[in-house]
Amino acid sequence: MKEIWVLHGPNLNFLGIREPSIYGFETLESMNQRMKAEGDNKNLSIQCYQSNHEGDLIDKLQEAHQKGIHGIIINPGAFTHYSYALRDAIASISIPVIEVHLSNIYQRENFRHASVIAPVCVGQICGFGSKGYLLALEALK
Ligand code: DQA
């Protein structure tokens, strides 16, 4: 069975609490459950991981490479906009990575319009809420 890792960056553990007018009321746990259910339908093994720390996410990307994981979906949170370290980590591995954002980052503050991560990903999905993760799963499949 192909293995997909879903990496959630900083503050995404606060979904449901955090700015619900932008991110809604659904919790990360509930989104992860739906991802896993969809993985079952698609015969994909899904593992979800969240960290508020840049280095942890980099470690996870490197671990995915070592373990031969087949695809990665990442919502890098605010690291999207400035983390060259995360970008370098993605560029270092040959696993297809899809960047997902719940909100449409291009409709928001100027600093959110740039992603330093997108150029090293196979694609980016944003603005569809938690459905974006399911779309990313479909794209990886
Ligand atoms: C986000 C968008 C980022 O700009 C923000 O910092 C987040 C969430 C999103 O999913 O819409 O933490 O990645």
PDB file of N, CA, C and O in Angstrom, residues 43-82:
ATOM      1  N   ASN A  43      -7.208   3.166  -1.007  1.00  0.00           N
ATOM      2  CA  ASN A  43      -6.164   2.187  -0.749  1.00  0.00           C
ATOM      3  C   ASN A  43      -4.794   2.841  -0.531  1.00  0.00           C
ATOM      4  O   ASN A  43      -3.766   2.361  -1.009  1.00  0.00           O
ATOM      5  N   LEU A  44      -4.820   3.963   0.197  1.00  0.00           N
ATOM      6  CA  LEU A  44      -3.577   4.660   0.539  1.00  0.00           C
ATOM      7  C   LEU A  44      -3.451   4.676   2.061  1.00  0.00           C
ATOM      8  O   LEU A  44      -4.452   4.881   2.763  1.00  0.00           O
ATOM      9  N   SER A  45      -2.246   4.496   2.549  1.00  0.00           N
ATOM     10  CA  SER A  45      -2.034   4.606   3.994  1.00  0.00           C
ATOM     11  C   SER A  45      -1.684   6.059   4.322  1.00  0.00           C
ATOM     12  O   SER A  45      -0.761   6.634   3.728  1.00  0.00           O
ATOM     13  N   ILE A  46      -2.429   6.655   5.238  1.00  0.00           N
ATOM     14  CA  ILE A  46      -2.249   8.081   5.552  1.00  0.00           C
ATOM     15  C   ILE A  46      -1.737   8.238   6.973  1.00  0.00           C
ATOM     16  O   ILE A  46      -2.318   7.694   7.916  1.00  0.00           O
ATOM     17  N   GLN A  47      -0.656   9.001   7.114  1.00  0.00           N
ATOM     18  CA  GLN A  47      -0.191   9.347   8.463  1.00  0.00           C
ATOM     19  C   GLN A  47      -0.119  10.850   8.580  1.00  0.00           C
ATOM     20  O   GLN A  47       0.436  11.517   7.688  1.00  0.00           O
ATOM     21  N   CYS A  48      -0.683  11.374   9.652  1.00  0.00           N
ATOM     22  CA  CYS A  48      -0.739  12.826   9.832  1.00  0.00           C
ATOM     23  C   CYS A  48       0.163  13.234  10.993  1.00  0.00           C
ATOM     24  O   CYS A  48       0.271  12.519  11.985  1.00  0.00           O
ATOM     25  N   TYR A  49       0.767  14.395  10.837  1.00  0.00           N
ATOM     26  CA  TYR A  49       1.712  14.878  11.836  1.00  0.00           C
ATOM     27  C   TYR A  49       1.603  16.389  11.887  1.00  0.00           C
ATOM     28  O   TYR A  49       1.473  17.039  10.850  1.00  0.00           O
ATOM     29  N   GLN A  50       1.628  16.957  13.086  1.00  0.00           N
ATOM     30  CA  GLN A  50       1.600  18.424  13.220  1.00  0.00           C
ATOM     31  C   GLN A  50       2.751  18.863  14.109  1.00  0.00           C
ATOM     32  O   GLN A  50       3.061  18.220  15.117  1.00  0.00           O
ATOM     33  N   SER A  51       3.377  19.981  13.727  1.00  0.00           N
ATOM     34  CA  SER A  51       4.374  20.578  14.626  1.00  0.00           C
ATOM     35  C   SER A  51       4.365  22.088  14.493  1.00  0.00           C
ATOM     36  O   SER A  51       4.140  22.634  13.405  1.00  0.00           O
ATOM     37  N   ASN A  52       4.634  22.737  15.606  1.00  0.00           N
ATOM     38  CA  ASN A  52       4.790  24.195  15.597  1.00  0.00           C
ATOM     39  C   ASN A  52       6.229  24.594  15.323  1.00  0.00           C
ATOM     40  O   ASN A  52       6.549  25.780  15.321  1.00  0.00           O
ATOM     41  N   HIS A  53       7.098  23.596  15.082  1.00  0.00           N
ATOM     42  CA  HIS A  53       8.532  23.876  14.997  1.00  0.00           C
ATOM     43  C   HIS A  53       9.097  23.542  13.613  1.00  0.00           C
ATOM     44  O   HIS A  53       8.919  22.426  13.111  1.00  0.00           O
ATOM     45  N   GLU A  54       9.788  24.503  13.057  1.00  0.00           N
ATOM     46  CA  GLU A  54      10.349  24.370  11.709  1.00  0.00           C
ATOM     47  C   GLU A  54      11.252  23.141  11.593  1.00  0.00           C
ATOM     48  O   GLU A  54      11.128  22.345  10.657  1.00  0.00           O
ATOM     49  N   GLY A  55      12.151  22.984  12.568  1.00  0.00           N
ATOM     50  CA  GLY A  55      13.111  21.871  12.522  1.00  0.00           C
ATOM     51  C   GLY A  55      12.424  20.513  12.566  1.00  0.00           C
ATOM     52  O   GLY A  55      12.875  19.558  11.922  1.00  0.00           O
ATOM     53  N   ASP A  56      11.331  20.421  13.319  1.00  0.00           N
ATOM     54  CA  ASP A  56      10.591  19.147  13.387  1.00  0.00           C
ATOM     55  C   ASP A  56      10.041  18.772  12.013  1.00  0.00           C
ATOM     56  O   ASP A  56      10.045  17.605  11.620  1.00  0.00           O
ATOM     57  N   LEU A  57       9.534  19.780  11.303  1.00  0.00           N
ATOM     58  CA  LEU A  57       8.958  19.514   9.974  1.00  0.00           C
ATOM     59  C   LEU A  57      10.060  19.084   9.005  1.00  0.00           C
ATOM     60  O   LEU A  57       9.873  18.188   8.178  1.00  0.00           O
ATOM     61  N   ILE A  58      11.229  19.724   9.130  1.00  0.00           N
ATOM     62  CA  ILE A  58      12.373  19.348   8.286  1.00  0.00           C
ATOM     63  C   ILE A  58      12.803  17.913   8.599  1.00  0.00           C
ATOM     64  O   ILE A  58      13.031  17.106   7.687  1.00  0.00           O
ATOM     65  N   ASP A  59      12.870  17.590   9.886  1.00  0.00           N
ATOM     66  CA  ASP A  59      13.222  16.212  10.284  1.00  0.00           C
ATOM     67  C   ASP A  59      12.245  15.211   9.674  1.00  0.00           C
ATOM     68  O   ASP A  59      12.632  14.142   9.209  1.00  0.00           O
ATOM     69  N   LYS A  60      10.966  15.586   9.676  1.00  0.00           N
ATOM     70  CA  LYS A  60       9.928  14.684   9.167  1.00  0.00           C
ATOM     71  C   LYS A  60      10.087  14.495   7.649  1.00  0.00           C
ATOM     72  O   LYS A  60       9.933  13.378   7.139  1.00  0.00           O
ATOM     73  N   LEU A  61      10.410  15.564   6.933  1.00  0.00           N
ATOM     74  CA  LEU A  61      10.620  15.464   5.482  1.00  0.00           C
ATOM     75  C   LEU A  61      11.816  14.541   5.189  1.00  0.00           C
ATOM     76  O   LEU A  61      11.770  13.697   4.288  1.00  0.00           O
ATOM     77  N   GLN A  62      12.870  14.696   5.981  1.00  0.00           N
ATOM     78  CA  GLN A  62      14.057  13.848   5.772  1.00  0.00           C
ATOM     79  C   GLN A  62      13.754  12.393   6.123  1.00  0.00           C
ATOM     80  O   GLN A  62      14.204  11.469   5.439  1.00  0.00           O
ATOM     81  N   GLU A  63      12.959  12.215   7.186  1.00  0.00           N
ATOM     82  CA  GLU A  63      12.558  10.854   7.585  1.00  0.00           C
ATOM     83  C   GLU A  63      11.718  10.211   6.472  1.00  0.00           C
ATOM     84  O   GLU A  63      11.875   9.025   6.164  1.00  0.00           O
ATOM     85  N   ALA A  64      10.831  11.017   5.874  1.00  0.00           N
ATOM     86  CA  ALA A  64       9.987  10.505   4.783  1.00  0.00           C
ATOM     87  C   ALA A  64      10.872  10.000   3.646  1.00  0.00           C
ATOM     88  O   ALA A  64      10.604   8.950   3.045  1.00  0.00           O
ATOM     89  N   HIS A  65      11.928  10.739   3.365  1.00  0.00           N
ATOM     90  CA  HIS A  65      12.879  10.317   2.313  1.00  0.00           C
ATOM     91  C   HIS A  65      13.534   8.992   2.699  1.00  0.00           C
ATOM     92  O   HIS A  65      13.583   8.052   1.893  1.00  0.00           O
ATOM     93  N   GLN A  66      14.042   8.935   3.941  1.00  0.00           N
ATOM     94  CA  GLN A  66      14.737   7.707   4.391  1.00  0.00           C
ATOM     95  C   GLN A  66      13.801   6.506   4.316  1.00  0.00           C
ATOM     96  O   GLN A  66      14.228   5.396   3.993  1.00  0.00           O
ATOM     97  N   LYS A  67      12.521   6.725   4.642  1.00  0.00           N
ATOM     98  CA  LYS A  67      11.572   5.604   4.709  1.00  0.00           C
ATOM     99  C   LYS A  67      10.934   5.295   3.361  1.00  0.00           C
ATOM    100  O   LYS A  67      10.136   4.366   3.264  1.00  0.00           O
ATOM    101  N   GLY A  68      11.212   6.096   2.349  1.00  0.00           N
ATOM    102  CA  GLY A  68      10.650   5.826   1.017  1.00  0.00           C
ATOM    103  C   GLY A  68       9.147   6.089   0.931  1.00  0.00           C
ATOM    104  O   GLY A  68       8.431   5.380   0.217  1.00  0.00           O
ATOM    105  N   ILE A  69       8.687   7.105   1.670  1.00  0.00           N
ATOM    106  CA  ILE A  69       7.267   7.486   1.615  1.00  0.00           C
ATOM    107  C   ILE A  69       6.935   7.955   0.190  1.00  0.00           C
ATOM    108  O   ILE A  69       7.771   8.560  -0.488  1.00  0.00           O
ATOM    109  N   HIS A  70       5.710   7.675  -0.258  1.00  0.00           N
ATOM    110  CA  HIS A  70       5.388   7.900  -1.682  1.00  0.00           C
ATOM    111  C   HIS A  70       4.921   9.313  -2.015  1.00  0.00           C
ATOM    112  O   HIS A  70       5.044   9.749  -3.164  1.00  0.00           O
ATOM    113  N   GLY A  71       4.337  10.004  -1.058  1.00  0.00           N
ATOM    114  CA  GLY A  71       3.849  11.361  -1.354  1.00  0.00           C
ATOM    115  C   GLY A  71       3.641  12.133  -0.067  1.00  0.00           C
ATOM    116  O   GLY A  71       3.402  11.541   0.991  1.00  0.00           O
ATOM    117  N   ILE A  72       3.727  13.444  -0.169  1.00  0.00           N
ATOM    118  CA  ILE A  72       3.559  14.296   1.018  1.00  0.00           C
ATOM    119  C   ILE A  72       2.606  15.437   0.688  1.00  0.00           C
ATOM    120  O   ILE A  72       2.695  16.057  -0.384  1.00  0.00           O
ATOM    121  N   ILE A  73       1.694  15.672   1.623  1.00  0.00           N
ATOM    122  CA  ILE A  73       0.830  16.857   1.565  1.00  0.00           C
ATOM    123  C   ILE A  73       1.260  17.721   2.733  1.00  0.00           C
ATOM    124  O   ILE A  73       1.338  17.240   3.873  1.00  0.00           O
ATOM    125  N   ILE A  74       1.580  18.976   2.455  1.00  0.00           N
ATOM    126  CA  ILE A  74       2.043  19.839   3.550  1.00  0.00           C
ATOM    127  C   ILE A  74       1.296  21.158   3.571  1.00  0.00           C
ATOM    128  O   ILE A  74       1.103  21.786   2.521  1.00  0.00           O
ATOM    129  N   ASN A  75       0.832  21.528   4.748  1.00  0.00           N
ATOM    130  CA  ASN A  75       0.372  22.902   4.975  1.00  0.00           C
ATOM    131  C   ASN A  75       1.409  23.522   5.900  1.00  0.00           C
ATOM    132  O   ASN A  75       1.408  23.265   7.104  1.00  0.00           O
ATOM    133  N   PRO A  76       2.313  24.327   5.338  1.00  0.00           N
ATOM    134  CA  PRO A  76       3.411  24.844   6.153  1.00  0.00           C
ATOM    135  C   PRO A  76       3.010  26.023   7.040  1.00  0.00           C
ATOM    136  O   PRO A  76       3.866  26.589   7.720  1.00  0.00           O
ATOM    137  N   GLY A  77       1.714  26.398   7.041  1.00  0.00           N
ATOM    138  CA  GLY A  77       1.290  27.548   7.850  1.00  0.00           C
ATOM    139  C   GLY A  77       2.100  28.770   7.449  1.00  0.00           C
ATOM    140  O   GLY A  77       2.447  28.961   6.275  1.00  0.00           O
ATOM    141  N   ALA A  78       2.447  29.593   8.427  1.00  0.00           N
ATOM    142  CA  ALA A  78       3.171  30.835   8.124  1.00  0.00           C
ATOM    143  C   ALA A  78       4.582  30.581   7.589  1.00  0.00           C
ATOM    144  O   ALA A  78       5.161  31.461   6.942  1.00  0.00           O
ATOM    145  N   PHE A  79       5.139  29.378   7.813  1.00  0.00           N
ATOM    146  CA  PHE A  79       6.466  29.083   7.241  1.00  0.00           C
ATOM    147  C   PHE A  79       6.448  29.182   5.715  1.00  0.00           C
ATOM    148  O   PHE A  79       7.481  29.389   5.084  1.00  0.00           O
ATOM    149  N   THR A  80       5.258  29.001   5.142  1.00  0.00           N
ATOM    150  CA  THR A  80       5.083  29.130   3.691  1.00  0.00           C
ATOM    151  C   THR A  80       5.759  30.384   3.146  1.00  0.00           C
ATOM    152  O   THR A  80       6.330  30.382   2.058  1.00  0.00           O
ATOM    153  N   HIS A  81       5.639  31.445   3.916  1.00  0.00           N
ATOM    154  CA  HIS A  81       5.975  32.757   3.380  1.00  0.00           C
ATOM    155  C   HIS A  81       7.444  33.148   3.564  1.00  0.00           C
ATOM    156  O   HIS A  81       7.892  34.104   2.968  1.00  0.00           O
ATOM    157  N   TYR A  82       8.183  32.376   4.388  1.00  0.00           N
ATOM    158  CA  TYR A  82       9.573  32.807   4.611  1.00  0.00           C
ATOM    159  C   TYR A  82      10.567  31.695   4.928  1.00  0.00           C
ATOM    160  O   TYR A  82      11.754  31.988   5.096  1.00  0.00           O
TER     161      TYR A  82
END
